[in-house]
Coordinates of C-alpha atoms and ligand atoms in Angstrom, one line a residue:
M1 CA 0.5 18.3 -46.1
K2 CA -0.4 19.1 -42.5
L3 CA -2.1 16.4 -40.6
D4 CA -5.2 18.5 -39.9
N5 CA -5.7 19.1 -43.6
M6 CA -5.3 15.4 -44.3
F7 CA -7.8 14.7 -41.7
K8 CA -10.4 16.8 -43.3
K9 CA -10.0 14.9 -46.5
T10 CA -10.5 11.4 -45.1
K11 CA -13.7 9.7 -44.4
Y12 CA -13.2 10.1 -40.7
S13 CA -14.3 13.7 -40.8
T14 CA -17.7 12.3 -41.6
L15 CA -17.9 10.2 -38.5
R16 CA -21.1 10.8 -36.7
R17 CA -20.5 13.1 -33.7
S18 CA -21.8 10.5 -31.3
E19 CA -19.0 8.2 -32.3
Y20 CA -16.3 10.2 -30.8
R21 CA -18.0 12.8 -28.7
T22 CA -18.0 11.1 -25.3
E23 CA -15.3 9.3 -23.5
T24 CA -17.3 6.2 -23.0
V25 CA -18.2 5.7 -26.7
R26 CA -15.0 5.0 -28.5
P27 CA -14.6 3.9 -32.0
E28 CA -11.9 1.3 -32.6
V29 CA -8.8 2.2 -34.7
P30 CA -10.0 1.8 -38.3
E31 CA -7.8 0.0 -40.8
G32 CA -7.5 3.3 -42.8
L33 CA -4.9 5.9 -42.6
L34 CA -6.2 8.4 -40.1
R35 CA -8.4 8.6 -37.2
K36 CA -9.3 11.2 -34.6
C37 CA -8.4 10.7 -30.9
N38 CA -11.6 11.0 -28.9
K39 CA -9.6 12.3 -25.9
C40 CA -7.6 15.1 -27.3
G41 CA -9.2 15.4 -30.7
A42 CA -5.9 15.2 -32.6
A43 CA -5.7 13.5 -35.9
I44 CA -3.4 10.5 -35.6
I45 CA -2.1 7.9 -38.0
A46 CA -3.8 4.6 -37.4
E47 CA -0.6 2.6 -38.0
D48 CA 1.3 4.6 -35.4
V49 CA -1.4 3.9 -32.9
K50 CA -1.3 0.2 -33.6
K51 CA 2.4 0.0 -33.3
D52 CA 2.3 1.9 -30.1
A53 CA -0.1 -0.6 -28.4
Y54 CA -3.2 1.5 -29.3
I55 CA -2.1 4.5 -27.4
C56 CA -2.6 8.1 -28.7
P57 CA 0.8 9.5 -29.6
K58 CA -0.5 13.0 -28.9
C59 CA -2.1 12.7 -25.5
G60 CA -1.3 9.2 -24.3
G61 CA -5.0 8.2 -24.1
Y62 CA -5.7 4.5 -24.4
F63 CA -7.9 3.1 -27.1
R64 CA -9.7 -0.2 -26.7
M65 CA -7.8 -3.2 -27.9
H66 CA -9.4 -6.0 -29.9
A67 CA -9.3 -9.3 -28.0
Y68 CA -7.0 -11.1 -30.4
R69 CA -4.6 -8.1 -30.4
R70 CA -4.6 -8.1 -26.7
I71 CA -3.6 -11.7 -26.6
E72 CA -0.8 -11.1 -29.2
F73 CA 0.3 -8.2 -27.1
V74 CA 0.8 -10.2 -23.8
A75 CA 1.4 -13.7 -25.0
D76 CA 4.6 -15.3 -26.3
E77 CA 4.4 -15.6 -30.0
G78 CA 2.5 -18.6 -31.4
T79 CA 1.5 -20.0 -28.0
F80 CA -2.2 -19.1 -28.0
E81 CA -4.5 -22.2 -28.1
E82 CA -8.1 -21.1 -28.4
W83 CA -10.8 -23.0 -26.4
D84 CA -14.6 -23.4 -26.8
R85 CA -15.1 -21.5 -30.0
G86 CA -18.6 -21.7 -31.6
L87 CA -20.9 -22.1 -28.6
E88 CA -24.4 -20.8 -29.4
T89 CA -26.9 -19.0 -27.2
K90 CA -30.3 -20.6 -26.8
N91 CA -31.9 -17.1 -27.0
P92 CA -33.7 -17.6 -23.7
L93 CA -36.2 -14.7 -24.1
E94 CA -36.6 -15.6 -27.8
Y95 CA -35.8 -12.0 -28.2
K96 CA -36.8 -10.8 -31.7
G97 CA -33.9 -10.1 -34.0
Y98 CA -31.3 -11.1 -31.4
I99 CA -29.9 -14.1 -33.3
E100 CA -29.7 -12.0 -36.5
K101 CA -27.9 -9.3 -34.6
L102 CA -25.3 -11.8 -33.3
E103 CA -24.8 -13.3 -36.7
G104 CA -24.1 -9.8 -38.1
L105 CA -21.6 -9.1 -35.3
K106 CA -19.8 -12.4 -35.8
E107 CA -19.4 -11.5 -39.5
K108 CA -18.3 -8.0 -38.8
T109 CA -15.8 -8.7 -36.0
G110 CA -14.5 -12.2 -36.8
L111 CA -15.4 -13.1 -33.1
D112 CA -17.7 -15.8 -32.2
E113 CA -18.9 -14.0 -29.0
A114 CA -17.8 -11.2 -26.7
V115 CA -15.0 -13.2 -25.0
I116 CA -12.1 -15.2 -26.3
T117 CA -10.7 -17.9 -24.0
G118 CA -7.8 -20.3 -24.2
K119 CA -4.3 -21.1 -23.0
V120 CA -1.1 -19.1 -23.6
K121 CA 2.4 -18.7 -22.4
I122 CA 3.6 -15.4 -21.0
D123 CA 7.3 -15.2 -20.8
G124 CA 7.4 -18.9 -20.7
T125 CA 4.8 -19.4 -18.0
E126 CA 1.6 -21.2 -19.0
T127 CA -1.7 -19.6 -18.1
V128 CA -5.3 -19.7 -19.0
I129 CA -6.5 -16.4 -20.5
G130 CA -9.8 -14.8 -21.3
V131 CA -10.3 -11.5 -23.0
C132 CA -13.5 -9.5 -23.5
D133 CA -14.0 -7.6 -26.8
G134 CA -16.1 -4.4 -26.6
R135 CA -17.0 -4.5 -30.2
F136 CA -19.4 -7.4 -29.5
L137 CA -22.5 -5.8 -27.8
M138 CA -20.2 -3.9 -25.5
A139 CA -18.9 -7.3 -24.3
S140 CA -22.0 -7.8 -22.2
M141 CA -22.2 -11.1 -20.4
G142 CA -24.8 -13.4 -21.9
E143 CA -24.9 -17.2 -21.5
V144 CA -22.1 -17.9 -24.0
V145 CA -19.7 -15.4 -22.3
G146 CA -20.5 -16.9 -18.9
E147 CA -20.1 -20.4 -20.3
K148 CA -16.8 -19.7 -21.9
V149 CA -15.4 -18.0 -18.8
A150 CA -16.7 -20.8 -16.5
R151 CA -15.3 -23.5 -18.8
A152 CA -11.9 -21.8 -19.0
V153 CA -11.7 -21.5 -15.2
E154 CA -12.8 -25.1 -14.6
R155 CA -10.2 -26.4 -17.0
A156 CA -7.6 -24.2 -15.3
T157 CA -8.6 -25.8 -12.0
K158 CA -8.2 -29.3 -13.5
E159 CA -4.9 -28.5 -15.2
R160 CA -3.7 -26.5 -12.1
L161 CA -3.1 -23.4 -14.1
P162 CA -3.4 -19.7 -13.2
V163 CA -6.2 -17.6 -14.8
I164 CA -5.9 -14.1 -16.3
L165 CA -9.1 -12.4 -17.3
F166 CA -9.2 -9.1 -19.1
A167 CA -12.5 -7.4 -18.3
C168 CA -14.1 -4.8 -20.5
S169 CA -17.9 -4.9 -20.4
G170 CA -21.1 -3.0 -20.2
G171 CA -22.4 -5.6 -17.8
A172 CA -25.3 -8.0 -18.2
R173 CA -26.8 -8.7 -21.6
M174 CA -30.4 -7.4 -21.5
Q175 CA -31.5 -9.5 -24.5
E176 CA -30.9 -12.7 -22.4
G177 CA -32.7 -11.4 -19.3
I178 CA -32.4 -13.4 -16.1
T179 CA -30.2 -16.0 -17.8
S180 CA -27.6 -13.3 -18.2
L181 CA -27.8 -12.5 -14.5
M182 CA -27.1 -16.1 -13.6
Q183 CA -23.8 -15.9 -15.4
M184 CA -22.5 -13.7 -12.5
A185 CA -23.1 -16.7 -10.2
K186 CA -21.8 -19.3 -12.6
T187 CA -18.5 -17.5 -13.3
S188 CA -18.0 -16.5 -9.6
A189 CA -18.6 -20.1 -8.4
A190 CA -16.1 -21.5 -10.9
L191 CA -13.5 -18.9 -9.6
K192 CA -14.3 -19.9 -6.0
R193 CA -13.3 -23.5 -6.8
H194 CA -10.2 -22.4 -8.6
S195 CA -9.2 -20.3 -5.6
D196 CA -10.0 -23.1 -3.1
A197 CA -7.6 -25.3 -5.1
G198 CA -4.9 -22.8 -4.2
L199 CA -4.6 -21.3 -7.7
L200 CA -3.9 -17.8 -8.8
Y201 CA -6.3 -15.5 -10.6
I202 CA -5.3 -12.1 -12.0
S203 CA -8.0 -9.8 -13.1
V204 CA -7.1 -7.0 -15.4
L205 CA -9.7 -4.2 -15.7
T206 CA -9.8 -2.2 -18.9
D207 CA -12.0 0.6 -20.0
P208 CA -14.9 0.2 -19.3
T209 CA -15.7 -2.5 -16.7
T210 CA -19.2 -2.0 -15.3
G211 CA -22.3 -3.7 -14.1
G212 CA -22.6 -7.4 -13.7
V213 CA -19.1 -8.1 -14.8
T214 CA -17.7 -5.7 -12.1
A215 CA -20.1 -7.4 -9.6
S216 CA -18.7 -10.8 -10.5
F217 CA -15.5 -12.1 -12.0
A218 CA -13.8 -8.7 -12.5
M219 CA -13.5 -8.0 -8.8
L220 CA -12.6 -11.5 -7.6
G221 CA -8.9 -11.6 -8.6
D222 CA -6.3 -12.5 -6.0
I223 CA -4.6 -9.6 -7.7
I224 CA -6.6 -6.9 -9.5
L225 CA -4.8 -4.7 -11.9
A226 CA -6.2 -1.9 -14.1
E227 CA -5.2 0.2 -17.1
P228 CA -4.8 3.9 -16.4
K229 CA -8.0 6.0 -16.4
A230 CA -10.3 3.1 -17.2
L231 CA -13.9 3.5 -16.2
I232 CA -14.7 0.9 -13.5
G233 CA -17.9 0.8 -11.5
F234 CA -21.1 -1.0 -10.7
A235 CA -23.7 1.5 -11.7
G236 CA -22.6 3.8 -14.5
P237 CA -22.1 7.5 -13.8
R238 CA -25.2 8.5 -15.8
V239 CA -27.4 6.0 -13.9
I240 CA -26.1 7.4 -10.6
E241 CA -26.6 11.0 -11.6
Q242 CA -30.1 10.3 -12.7
T243 CA -31.0 8.2 -9.7
I244 CA -29.7 10.4 -6.9
G245 CA -29.7 13.7 -8.8
Q246 CA -26.1 14.5 -7.7
K247 CA -23.1 15.7 -9.8
L248 CA -20.3 13.3 -9.4
P249 CA -16.7 14.3 -8.6
K250 CA -14.0 14.5 -11.3
G251 CA -12.2 11.3 -11.8
F252 CA -15.1 9.3 -10.2
Q253 CA -15.0 5.6 -11.0
R254 CA -11.7 5.9 -12.9
S255 CA -8.8 3.5 -12.1
E256 CA -7.0 6.1 -10.0
F257 CA -10.2 6.6 -7.9
L258 CA -10.5 2.8 -7.3
L259 CA -6.8 2.5 -6.4
D260 CA -7.2 5.2 -3.8
H261 CA -10.4 3.6 -2.5
G262 CA -8.6 0.2 -2.0
F263 CA -10.1 -1.8 -4.8
L264 CA -7.1 -2.2 -7.0
D265 CA -3.7 -3.8 -6.4
G266 CA -2.1 -1.5 -9.0
I267 CA -2.5 0.5 -12.2
V268 CA -0.2 -0.8 -14.9
E269 CA 0.8 1.1 -18.1
R270 CA 0.2 -0.9 -21.2
S271 CA 3.9 -0.9 -22.0
E272 CA 4.5 -2.6 -18.6
L273 CA 1.7 -5.1 -18.7
K274 CA 3.4 -8.1 -20.2
A275 CA 6.4 -7.8 -17.9
T276 CA 4.2 -7.3 -14.9
L277 CA 2.0 -10.3 -15.6
A278 CA 5.1 -12.4 -16.3
N279 CA 6.7 -11.3 -13.0
I280 CA 3.5 -12.1 -11.0
L281 CA 3.1 -15.4 -12.7
K282 CA 6.7 -16.4 -11.9
L283 CA 6.4 -15.4 -8.3
H284 CA 3.4 -17.7 -8.0
K285 CA 4.8 -20.6 -9.9
D286 CA 4.5 -24.0 -8.1
S287 CA 1.9 -22.6 -5.7
G288 CA 4.1 -19.6 -5.0
C289 CA 6.7 -21.1 -2.8
D290 CA 9.9 -22.9 -3.6
T291 CA 9.9 -25.0 -0.5
E292 CA 13.0 -27.0 -1.2
R293 CA 15.0 -23.9 -1.9
M294 CA 13.7 -22.3 1.3
Q295 CA 14.6 -25.3 3.5
T296 CA 18.1 -25.4 2.2
L297 CA 18.8 -21.7 2.5
S298 CA 22.0 -21.0 4.3
R299 CA 24.3 -18.0 5.1
N300 CA 26.1 -18.8 1.9
D301 CA 23.0 -18.0 -0.1
V302 CA 22.9 -14.4 0.9
E303 CA 25.4 -12.1 -0.6
H304 CA 28.1 -10.7 1.6
G305 CA 29.0 -7.1 1.1
A306 CA 32.6 -6.1 1.7
A307 CA 33.0 -5.9 5.5
D308 CA 33.0 -2.2 6.6
E309 CA 34.9 -1.2 9.6
E310 CA 32.6 -2.1 12.4
V311 CA 31.6 0.9 14.5
P312 CA 31.1 -0.3 18.1
S313 CA 27.5 0.2 19.2
A314 CA 26.8 2.5 22.2
E315 CA 26.6 0.5 25.4
N316 CA 25.7 3.0 28.0
L317 CA 22.6 4.6 26.6
S318 CA 19.6 5.1 28.9
A319 CA 16.2 3.7 27.9
W320 CA 15.1 7.3 27.2
D321 CA 18.1 7.8 24.9
R322 CA 17.0 4.7 23.0
V323 CA 13.4 6.0 22.8
M324 CA 14.9 9.2 21.2
L325 CA 17.0 7.1 18.8
S326 CA 14.1 5.0 17.7
R327 CA 12.3 8.2 16.6
M328 CA 15.3 9.7 14.8
Q329 CA 14.4 11.3 11.4
D330 CA 17.3 9.8 9.5
R331 CA 16.8 6.2 10.7
P332 CA 16.2 3.8 7.8
V333 CA 12.5 3.2 7.3
G334 CA 10.4 0.2 6.1
S335 CA 10.8 0.9 2.4
D336 CA 14.6 1.0 2.9
Y337 CA 14.6 -2.5 4.4
I338 CA 12.4 -3.8 1.5
E339 CA 14.8 -2.4 -1.0
R340 CA 17.9 -3.7 0.6
L341 CA 16.8 -7.2 1.6
F342 CA 14.6 -8.3 -1.3
T343 CA 14.5 -8.4 -5.1
D344 CA 11.6 -8.3 -7.5
F345 CA 9.3 -6.5 -5.1
I346 CA 5.8 -5.8 -6.4
E347 CA 3.7 -3.6 -4.2
F348 CA 0.0 -4.5 -3.9
H349 CA -2.4 -1.9 -2.7
G350 CA -5.7 -1.6 -0.9
D351 CA -7.9 -3.3 1.7
R352 CA -10.7 -4.1 -0.9
F353 CA -13.2 -2.2 1.3
F354 CA -12.4 1.5 1.7
K355 CA -8.9 2.8 1.1
D356 CA -5.3 2.2 0.3
D357 CA -3.4 3.2 3.5
H358 CA 0.0 4.6 2.8
A359 CA 1.2 3.9 6.3
V360 CA 1.5 0.3 5.3
I361 CA 3.5 -1.0 2.3
G362 CA 3.0 -4.6 1.3
G363 CA 3.6 -6.9 -1.6
V364 CA 5.4 -9.9 -2.9
A365 CA 9.2 -10.2 -3.4
R366 CA 12.0 -12.7 -3.4
F367 CA 14.5 -13.3 -0.6
A368 CA 17.6 -15.1 -2.0
G369 CA 15.3 -16.3 -4.8
V370 CA 12.4 -17.5 -2.5
P371 CA 9.1 -15.8 -2.9
V372 CA 7.9 -14.1 0.3
T373 CA 5.2 -11.7 1.3
V374 CA 6.7 -8.5 2.8
I375 CA 4.7 -6.0 4.8
A376 CA 6.1 -2.8 6.4
Q377 CA 4.7 -0.1 8.5
A378 CA 6.1 2.9 6.7
K379 CA 7.3 6.2 8.0
G380 CA 8.4 8.8 5.5
T381 CA 11.9 10.0 4.9
N382 CA 10.9 13.7 4.8
T383 CA 8.0 15.8 6.0
K384 CA 6.0 15.6 2.9
E385 CA 6.3 11.8 2.7
N386 CA 5.6 11.6 6.5
I387 CA 2.3 13.4 6.0
E388 CA 1.4 11.1 3.2
R389 CA 2.3 8.1 5.3
N390 CA 0.6 9.5 8.4
F391 CA 3.9 9.3 10.3
G392 CA 3.7 5.6 10.2
M393 CA 0.4 5.4 12.1
P394 CA -1.8 2.8 10.3
S395 CA -5.5 3.3 10.0
P396 CA -7.9 0.3 10.1
E397 CA -7.6 0.0 6.3
G398 CA -3.8 -0.4 6.7
Y399 CA -4.3 -3.4 9.0
R400 CA -6.9 -4.8 6.7
K401 CA -4.6 -4.5 3.7
A402 CA -1.8 -6.2 5.7
L403 CA -4.2 -9.0 6.7
R404 CA -5.4 -9.4 3.2
L405 CA -1.9 -9.9 2.0
M406 CA -1.1 -12.3 4.8
K407 CA -4.0 -14.5 4.0
Q408 CA -2.9 -14.4 0.4
A409 CA 0.6 -15.5 1.5
E410 CA -1.0 -18.4 3.3
K411 CA -3.0 -19.4 0.2
F412 CA 0.2 -19.5 -1.8
H413 CA 2.4 -21.0 0.9
R414 CA 4.7 -18.0 1.1
P415 CA 6.4 -17.0 4.4
I416 CA 5.6 -13.6 5.7
I417 CA 8.2 -11.0 6.9
C418 CA 6.9 -7.9 8.6
F419 CA 8.7 -4.7 9.6
V420 CA 7.3 -2.8 12.5
D421 CA 7.8 0.9 13.0
T422 CA 4.9 2.8 14.4
P423 CA 4.3 5.3 17.2
G424 CA 0.9 3.5 17.4
A425 CA -2.2 2.8 15.5
F426 CA -3.8 6.1 14.3
C427 CA -6.1 7.6 16.9
G428 CA -8.9 9.6 15.4
L429 CA -12.5 9.9 14.7
E430 CA -12.3 8.3 11.3
A431 CA -10.2 5.4 12.7
E432 CA -12.8 4.7 15.3
E433 CA -15.7 5.0 12.9
R434 CA -14.1 2.3 10.8
G435 CA -13.2 0.0 13.7
Q436 CA -9.6 0.5 14.6
G437 CA -10.0 -1.9 17.5
E438 CA -11.7 -4.6 15.3
A439 CA -9.0 -4.3 12.7
I440 CA -6.2 -4.8 15.2
A441 CA -8.0 -7.6 16.9
K442 CA -8.7 -9.4 13.7
S443 CA -5.1 -9.1 12.6
I444 CA -3.7 -10.6 15.8
Y445 CA -6.4 -13.3 15.7
E446 CA -5.7 -14.4 12.2
M447 CA -1.9 -14.1 12.4
S448 CA -1.8 -16.4 15.4
A449 CA -3.0 -19.3 13.2
L450 CA -1.4 -18.5 9.8
K451 CA -0.1 -21.8 8.3
V452 CA 3.1 -20.2 7.0
P453 CA 6.3 -19.0 8.8
V454 CA 5.8 -15.4 10.1
L455 CA 8.7 -13.2 11.2
S456 CA 8.5 -9.6 12.5
V457 CA 11.3 -7.2 12.9
I458 CA 10.9 -4.1 15.0
I459 CA 13.1 -1.5 13.3
G460 CA 12.1 1.7 15.1
E461 CA 9.1 2.3 17.3
G462 CA 6.9 -0.6 18.4
G463 CA 3.9 1.3 19.6
S464 CA 1.4 -0.8 21.5
G465 CA -1.4 -2.8 19.8
G466 CA -0.6 -1.0 16.5
A467 CA 2.7 -2.9 16.5
L468 CA 1.5 -6.2 17.9
A469 CA -1.1 -6.3 15.0
M470 CA 1.9 -7.0 12.8
A471 CA 4.1 -8.9 15.3
T472 CA 2.0 -11.9 16.3
A473 CA 4.9 -13.9 14.8
D474 CA 7.0 -17.1 15.2
E475 CA 9.9 -14.9 16.1
V476 CA 10.1 -11.2 16.8
W477 CA 13.5 -9.4 16.4
M478 CA 14.5 -5.9 17.4
L479 CA 17.1 -3.5 16.4
E480 CA 19.2 -2.5 19.4
N481 CA 17.8 1.0 19.6
S482 CA 14.2 0.2 18.7
V483 CA 11.6 0.1 21.4
Y484 CA 8.5 -1.9 22.0
S485 CA 6.0 -1.0 24.7
I486 CA 2.4 -1.0 25.9
L487 CA 2.2 2.7 25.0
S488 CA 4.5 5.7 24.7
P489 CA 6.5 6.7 27.8
E490 CA 4.6 10.0 27.6
G491 CA 1.3 8.2 27.7
F492 CA 2.5 5.9 30.5
A493 CA 3.6 8.8 32.7
S494 CA 0.4 10.6 32.1
I495 CA -1.8 7.7 33.0
L496 CA 0.1 6.4 36.0
W497 CA 1.6 9.6 37.3
K498 CA -0.8 12.2 35.8
D499 CA 2.3 13.9 34.4
S500 CA 3.5 13.4 30.9
S501 CA 6.7 15.4 31.5
K502 CA 7.9 12.4 33.5
A503 CA 8.3 10.4 30.2
K504 CA 12.1 10.0 30.8
E505 CA 11.5 8.3 34.2
A506 CA 8.7 6.3 32.6
A507 CA 11.0 5.0 29.9
E508 CA 13.4 3.6 32.6
V509 CA 10.7 1.6 34.4
M510 CA 8.8 0.3 31.3
R511 CA 11.4 -2.2 30.1
L512 CA 10.9 -1.2 26.5
T513 CA 14.5 -1.6 25.2
A514 CA 15.5 -4.5 23.0
K515 CA 17.8 -6.0 25.6
D516 CA 15.1 -5.8 28.4
L517 CA 12.6 -7.4 26.1
C518 CA 15.0 -10.1 25.1
K519 CA 15.6 -10.9 28.7
L520 CA 11.8 -11.0 29.3
G521 CA 11.5 -13.5 26.4
I522 CA 9.2 -11.1 24.4
V523 CA 11.8 -11.0 21.5
E524 CA 14.2 -13.6 20.3
K525 CA 17.0 -11.6 18.8
V526 CA 18.6 -8.2 19.0
F527 CA 20.7 -6.7 16.2
E528 CA 23.5 -4.3 17.1
E529 CA 23.3 -0.8 15.6
P530 CA 26.2 1.4 14.6
Q531 CA 26.4 4.8 16.2
D532 CA 24.6 7.4 14.2
F533 CA 22.6 4.7 12.4
S534 CA 21.5 6.0 9.0
A535 CA 21.5 5.1 5.3
E536 CA 25.3 5.6 5.4
N537 CA 26.0 2.6 7.6
F538 CA 22.8 0.7 6.9
E539 CA 24.8 -2.3 5.6
Q540 CA 26.1 -3.1 9.0
V541 CA 22.6 -3.9 10.1
I542 CA 21.4 -5.4 6.8
R543 CA 24.2 -8.0 6.6
P544 CA 23.4 -9.9 9.9
L545 CA 19.7 -9.5 9.2
R546 CA 20.1 -11.2 5.9
E547 CA 22.0 -14.1 7.4
E548 CA 19.4 -14.5 10.2
I549 CA 16.4 -14.3 7.7
A550 CA 18.1 -17.1 5.7
R551 CA 18.4 -19.1 8.9
F552 CA 14.8 -18.4 9.9
L553 CA 13.3 -19.4 6.5
S554 CA 15.3 -22.6 6.4
E555 CA 14.4 -23.6 10.0
Y556 CA 10.7 -22.7 9.9
G557 CA 10.3 -23.8 6.3
R558 CA 11.0 -27.3 7.4
M559 CA 8.1 -27.3 10.0
S560 CA 4.7 -28.7 9.0
E561 CA 1.7 -26.4 9.1
Q562 CA 0.6 -28.0 12.4
E563 CA 4.0 -27.6 14.0
L564 CA 4.1 -24.0 12.9
T565 CA 0.7 -23.0 14.3
E566 CA 1.3 -25.0 17.5
Y567 CA 4.7 -23.3 18.0
R568 CA 3.2 -19.8 17.5
Y569 CA 0.3 -20.6 19.8
M570 CA 2.7 -21.8 22.6
R571 CA 5.0 -18.8 22.1
F572 CA 2.2 -16.4 23.2
R573 CA 0.5 -18.9 25.5
N574 CA 3.6 -18.9 27.7
M575 CA 3.7 -15.2 28.1
Ligands
ZN601 ZN1 -5.2 11.8 -28.0

């Protein structure tokens, strides 16, 4: 029998239209044989959907997951220990019929309220977990939800555990009035203390996350992840349309929209969720940094590739030759360094204000096993990618993303390694509107006092303040044919000599080459480059870099926070 025919004969064909008509009203997968996907309309076998993590086998659309299923799905088997079951609301408005409604829902769903909390292990790492369940009054946040979340976070703080909260909520619970509103403050305050204790909070947003939950615990994660295409917003689309009388763009308030606007660290497919959470938890274990391992790193800890035949580097290049080489198309770019020097890299996106700037790539990775924060100014490897990455010219949101990740590194005691490669910060109307100068200034200001080791490596162009904003470091290294200058030779010639065609002469007087800058004490180390430096002979640069990074981490990892900040202060104070 064809599925469609079967479908007609099941009770699902009698579902009320409203139950599957809109995207935001989704029925749960029933226990029966068939159901209809509310995204593509296909008839699908309920068992298949369950087996496949509640994903439509036809269109890949995500169904909501019951809270206990969600926990089964991410936790190691048999590790869930539930906390605080059975709390009762005081029904603050004495709202008629409310208690009866709750009793009915408890019976129907087997839940005691709209959130389940407790402790689990994920791939062996212990964590506190909370999961909202949309079947219970659209997981709106009443007093009991707020109380359970706050208690779970407080206990995590006491036991020094990370917290993972899966949000899915219509927002505040109207039946509890202003008491419901206060749960936003209660949960946020508990998370602030958890964060101040140096602990990790991962927020996972699922469809839909709206209203008072978005405006409190959902948006406060150190790391904020979302499932694909989830509706996430403060005011729902219908409310906005009715209020301002404007039609909203397609994809408005979906996960992809939020990622682009800088509010998510990443979108994770359900099939990748457990592995992603496990990886993040491991990278943050023991406050994120394996201090002992870092302090004892040596050259022997970094793998040695088979020694290639060394190609002697060019000695007699002019400064202008080096400017040209620093801009070469086939020169390895930031992402190449991340790939070759580190393992377990997870990219985190967004400045949490406006945008995710593709001219800056940042995230957490391991260097010889030690968790580090890595941030690179990113040129593309072809024209298309270069356009997407704005030719390596960061916008204010790029510097704000970098700074956000650096502050996070500081919170988790991770060293920071930056790769600099930019013609300069992006000049443009939009960049000025959003405060390019402020973004660079703030970055320099905050970097100068970060309480963790900071290393910057200039791998291509070190263009002016746009470069310094990621190079206010303990040590700054340069590749032999990279350059670092107050502005481009073209700009220099045009300002001082009113003639940009004199760029070549300008390059010679600007002292922008690695060797000049080393002599001036602006940089500590210069790495030789092979002739025709490219992906082909990349290892010749990577090998000594690896050894020196191991040396850097070991040396600076032994310094106290005070010694580090004092050292960095004096490094620039003496210039
Ligand atoms: Zn479907």
